[in-house]
PDB file of C-alpha atoms in Angstrom:
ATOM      1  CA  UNK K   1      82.857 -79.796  37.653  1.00 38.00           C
ATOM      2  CA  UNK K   2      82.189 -83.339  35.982  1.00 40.00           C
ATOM      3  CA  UNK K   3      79.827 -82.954  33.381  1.00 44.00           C
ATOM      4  CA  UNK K   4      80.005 -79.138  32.784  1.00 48.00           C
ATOM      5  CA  UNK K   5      80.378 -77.654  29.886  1.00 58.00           C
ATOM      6  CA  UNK K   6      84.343 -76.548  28.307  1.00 89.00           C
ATOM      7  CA  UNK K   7      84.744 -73.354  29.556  1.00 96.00           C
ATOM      8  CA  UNK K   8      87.410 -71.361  31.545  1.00 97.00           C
ATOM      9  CA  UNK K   9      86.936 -68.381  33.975  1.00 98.00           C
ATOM     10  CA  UNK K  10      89.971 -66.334  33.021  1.00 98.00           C
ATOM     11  CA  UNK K  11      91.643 -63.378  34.157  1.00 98.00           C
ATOM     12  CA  UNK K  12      94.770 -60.882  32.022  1.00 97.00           C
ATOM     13  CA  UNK K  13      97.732 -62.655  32.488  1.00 96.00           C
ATOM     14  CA  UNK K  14      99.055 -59.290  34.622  1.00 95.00           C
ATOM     15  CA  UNK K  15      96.524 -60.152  36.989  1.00 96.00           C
ATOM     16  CA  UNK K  16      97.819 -61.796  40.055  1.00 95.00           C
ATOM     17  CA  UNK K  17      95.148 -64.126  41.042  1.00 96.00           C
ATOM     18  CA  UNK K  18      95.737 -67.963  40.282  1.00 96.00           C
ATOM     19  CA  UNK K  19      92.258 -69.398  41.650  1.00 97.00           C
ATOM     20  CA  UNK K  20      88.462 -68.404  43.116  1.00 97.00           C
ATOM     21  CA  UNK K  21      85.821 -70.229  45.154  1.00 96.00           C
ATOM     22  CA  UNK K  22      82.797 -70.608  42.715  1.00 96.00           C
ATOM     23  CA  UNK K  23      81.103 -68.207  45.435  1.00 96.00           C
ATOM     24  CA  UNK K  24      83.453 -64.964  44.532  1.00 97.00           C
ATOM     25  CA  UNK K  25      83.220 -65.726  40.934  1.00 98.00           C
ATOM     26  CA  UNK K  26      79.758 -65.910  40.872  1.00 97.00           C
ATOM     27  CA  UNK K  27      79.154 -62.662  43.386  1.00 97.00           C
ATOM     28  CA  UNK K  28      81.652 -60.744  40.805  1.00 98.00           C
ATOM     29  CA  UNK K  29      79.347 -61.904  37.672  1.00 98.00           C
ATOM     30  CA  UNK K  30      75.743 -61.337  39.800  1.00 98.00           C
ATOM     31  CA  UNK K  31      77.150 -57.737  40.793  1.00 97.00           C
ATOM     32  CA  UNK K  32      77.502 -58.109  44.261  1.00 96.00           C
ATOM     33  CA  UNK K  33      80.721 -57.724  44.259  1.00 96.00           C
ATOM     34  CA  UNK K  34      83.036 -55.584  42.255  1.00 96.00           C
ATOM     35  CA  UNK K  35      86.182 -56.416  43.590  1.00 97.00           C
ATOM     36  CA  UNK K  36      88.422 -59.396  43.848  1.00 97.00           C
ATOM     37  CA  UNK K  37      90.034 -60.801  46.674  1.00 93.00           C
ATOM     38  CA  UNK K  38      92.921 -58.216  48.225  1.00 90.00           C
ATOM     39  CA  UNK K  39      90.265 -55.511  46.944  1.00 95.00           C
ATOM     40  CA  UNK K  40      91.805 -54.943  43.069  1.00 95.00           C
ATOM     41  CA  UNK K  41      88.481 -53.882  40.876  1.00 97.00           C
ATOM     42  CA  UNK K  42      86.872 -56.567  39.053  1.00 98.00           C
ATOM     43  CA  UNK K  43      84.816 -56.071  35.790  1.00 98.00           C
ATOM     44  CA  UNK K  44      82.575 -59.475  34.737  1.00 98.00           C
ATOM     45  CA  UNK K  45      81.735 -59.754  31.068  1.00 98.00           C
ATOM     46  CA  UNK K  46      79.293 -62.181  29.543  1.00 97.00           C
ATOM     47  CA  UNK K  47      78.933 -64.460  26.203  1.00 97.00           C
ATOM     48  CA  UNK K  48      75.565 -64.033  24.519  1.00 96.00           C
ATOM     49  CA  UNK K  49      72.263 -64.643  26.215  1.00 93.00           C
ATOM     50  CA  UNK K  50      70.914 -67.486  25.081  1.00 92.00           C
ATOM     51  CA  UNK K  51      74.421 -69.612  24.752  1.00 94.00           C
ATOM     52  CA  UNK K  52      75.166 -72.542  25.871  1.00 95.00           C
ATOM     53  CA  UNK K  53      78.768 -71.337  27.521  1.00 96.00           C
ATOM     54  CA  UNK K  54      76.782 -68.487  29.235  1.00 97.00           C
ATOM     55  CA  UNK K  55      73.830 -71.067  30.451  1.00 96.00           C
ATOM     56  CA  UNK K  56      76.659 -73.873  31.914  1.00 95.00           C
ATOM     57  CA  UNK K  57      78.748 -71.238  33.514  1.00 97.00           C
ATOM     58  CA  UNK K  58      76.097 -69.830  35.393  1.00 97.00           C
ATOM     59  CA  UNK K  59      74.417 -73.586  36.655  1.00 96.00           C
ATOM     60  CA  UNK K  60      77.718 -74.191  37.527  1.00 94.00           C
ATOM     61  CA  UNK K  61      79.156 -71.211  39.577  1.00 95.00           C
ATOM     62  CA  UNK K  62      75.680 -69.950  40.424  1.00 95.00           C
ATOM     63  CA  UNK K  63      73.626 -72.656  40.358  1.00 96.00           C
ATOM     64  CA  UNK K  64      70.810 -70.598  38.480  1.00 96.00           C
ATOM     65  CA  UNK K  65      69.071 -71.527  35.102  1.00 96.00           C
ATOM     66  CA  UNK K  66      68.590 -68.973  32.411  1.00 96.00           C
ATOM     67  CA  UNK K  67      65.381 -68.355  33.550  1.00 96.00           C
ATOM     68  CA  UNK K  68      66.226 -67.227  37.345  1.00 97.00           C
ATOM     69  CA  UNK K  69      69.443 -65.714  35.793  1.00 97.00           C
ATOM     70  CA  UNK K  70      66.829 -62.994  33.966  1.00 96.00           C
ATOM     71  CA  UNK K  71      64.301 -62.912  36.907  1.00 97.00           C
ATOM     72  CA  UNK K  72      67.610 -61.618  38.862  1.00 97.00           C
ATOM     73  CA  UNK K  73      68.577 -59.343  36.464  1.00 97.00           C
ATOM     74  CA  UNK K  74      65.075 -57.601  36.005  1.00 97.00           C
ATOM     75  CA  UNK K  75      65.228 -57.184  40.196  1.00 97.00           C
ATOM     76  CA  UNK K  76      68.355 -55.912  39.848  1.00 97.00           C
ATOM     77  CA  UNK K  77      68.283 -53.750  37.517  1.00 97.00           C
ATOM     78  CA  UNK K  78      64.227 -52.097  38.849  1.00 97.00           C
ATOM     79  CA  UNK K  79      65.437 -52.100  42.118  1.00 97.00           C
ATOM     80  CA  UNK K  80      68.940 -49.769  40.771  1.00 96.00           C
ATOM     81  CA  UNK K  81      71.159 -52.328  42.542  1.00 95.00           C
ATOM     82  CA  UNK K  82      72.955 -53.293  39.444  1.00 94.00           C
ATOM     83  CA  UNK K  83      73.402 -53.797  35.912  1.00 95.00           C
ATOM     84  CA  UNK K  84      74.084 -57.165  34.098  1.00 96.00           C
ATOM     85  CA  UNK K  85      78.052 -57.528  33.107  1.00 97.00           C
ATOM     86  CA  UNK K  86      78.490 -56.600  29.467  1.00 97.00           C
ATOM     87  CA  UNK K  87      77.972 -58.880  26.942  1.00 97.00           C
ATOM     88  CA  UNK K  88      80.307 -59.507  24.093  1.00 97.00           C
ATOM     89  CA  UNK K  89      79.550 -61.383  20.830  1.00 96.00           C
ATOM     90  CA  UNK K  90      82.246 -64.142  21.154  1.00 97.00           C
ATOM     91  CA  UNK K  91      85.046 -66.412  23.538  1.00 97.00           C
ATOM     92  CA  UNK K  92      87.586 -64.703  21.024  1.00 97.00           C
ATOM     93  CA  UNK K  93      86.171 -61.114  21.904  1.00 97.00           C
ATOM     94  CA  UNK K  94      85.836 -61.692  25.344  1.00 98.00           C
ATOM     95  CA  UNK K  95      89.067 -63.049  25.740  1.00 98.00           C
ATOM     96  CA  UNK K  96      91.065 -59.859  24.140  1.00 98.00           C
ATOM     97  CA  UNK K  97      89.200 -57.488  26.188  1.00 97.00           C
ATOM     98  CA  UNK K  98      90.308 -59.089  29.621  1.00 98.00           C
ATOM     99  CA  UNK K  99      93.845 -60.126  27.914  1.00 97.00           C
ATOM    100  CA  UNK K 100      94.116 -55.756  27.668  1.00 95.00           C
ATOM    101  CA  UNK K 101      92.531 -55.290  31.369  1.00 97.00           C
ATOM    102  CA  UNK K 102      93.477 -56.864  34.534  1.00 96.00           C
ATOM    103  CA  UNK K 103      90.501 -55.675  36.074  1.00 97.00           C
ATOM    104  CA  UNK K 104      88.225 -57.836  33.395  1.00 98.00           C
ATOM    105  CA  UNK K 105      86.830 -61.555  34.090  1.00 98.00           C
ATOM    106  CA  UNK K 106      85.735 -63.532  31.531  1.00 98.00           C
ATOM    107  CA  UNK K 107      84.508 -67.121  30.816  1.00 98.00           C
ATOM    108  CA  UNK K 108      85.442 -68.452  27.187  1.00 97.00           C
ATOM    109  CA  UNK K 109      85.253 -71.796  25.272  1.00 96.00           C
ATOM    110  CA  UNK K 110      88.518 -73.545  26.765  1.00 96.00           C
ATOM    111  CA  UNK K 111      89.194 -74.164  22.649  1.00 95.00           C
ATOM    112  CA  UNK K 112      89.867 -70.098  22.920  1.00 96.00           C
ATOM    113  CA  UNK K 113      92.032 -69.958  25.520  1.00 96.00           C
ATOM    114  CA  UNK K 114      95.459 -68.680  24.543  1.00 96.00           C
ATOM    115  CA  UNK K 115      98.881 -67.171  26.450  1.00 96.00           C
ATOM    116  CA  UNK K 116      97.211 -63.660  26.401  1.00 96.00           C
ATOM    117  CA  UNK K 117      95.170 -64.505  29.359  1.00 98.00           C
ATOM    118  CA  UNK K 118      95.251 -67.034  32.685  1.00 97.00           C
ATOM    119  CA  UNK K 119      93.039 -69.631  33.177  1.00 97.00           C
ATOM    120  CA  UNK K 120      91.621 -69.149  36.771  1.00 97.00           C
ATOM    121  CA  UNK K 121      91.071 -72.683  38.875  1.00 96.00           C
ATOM    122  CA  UNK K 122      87.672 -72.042  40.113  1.00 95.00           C
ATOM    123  CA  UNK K 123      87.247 -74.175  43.813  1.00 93.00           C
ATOM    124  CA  UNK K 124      84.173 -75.278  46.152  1.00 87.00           C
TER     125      UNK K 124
END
């Protein structure tokens, strides 16, 4: 992940997972998935459109730019496939939301991370 941007994909610390393959995280956060591994329910939530946390995360799990990220979306969405992960204002909102849910993923500023939630190790 040289060169990406300070973030961490985190998890409640209830949660059991310790790690995911770039590949799961992103199909939870493009809403083809809705489950984690060993088939617990997984909720994505998003920072801002627009910010820069929300534009490395996705060129780095993904490997989309802003732009495909909303051509997706609008397919998505028209075709009734899926709706976009909900987006909260901050890394400090996000990160209380999925400290109170195991079922909520989240990527924050790594500055915000805090013993309330687990820092996920995201693999190849």
């Amino acid at each position: 992940m040289a060169g990406a941007a300070d973030f961490v994909v985190i998890v409640s610390a209830r949660n059991p997972l310790n790690a995911l393959r770039a590949d799961q995280v992103a199909a939870i956060f493009l809403a083809q998935s809705g489950r984690f591994p060993g088939g617990a329910e997984a909720v994505a939530l998003d920072l801002p459109l627009g910010s820069p946390l929300r534009n490395d995360f996705y060129a780095t799990v993904a490997a989309r730019t802003p732009a495909l990220m909303k051509a997706y979306w609008t397919k998505m969405v028209f075709t009734g496939r899926g709706q976009p992960p909900r987006e909260l204002a901050s890394s400090a909102a996000a990160r209380k939301l999925v400290a109170d849910n195991p079922a909520m993923i989240a990527y924050i500023d790594k500055s915000a991370l805090d013993a309330s939630v687990k820092a996920l190790e995201v693999t190849q």
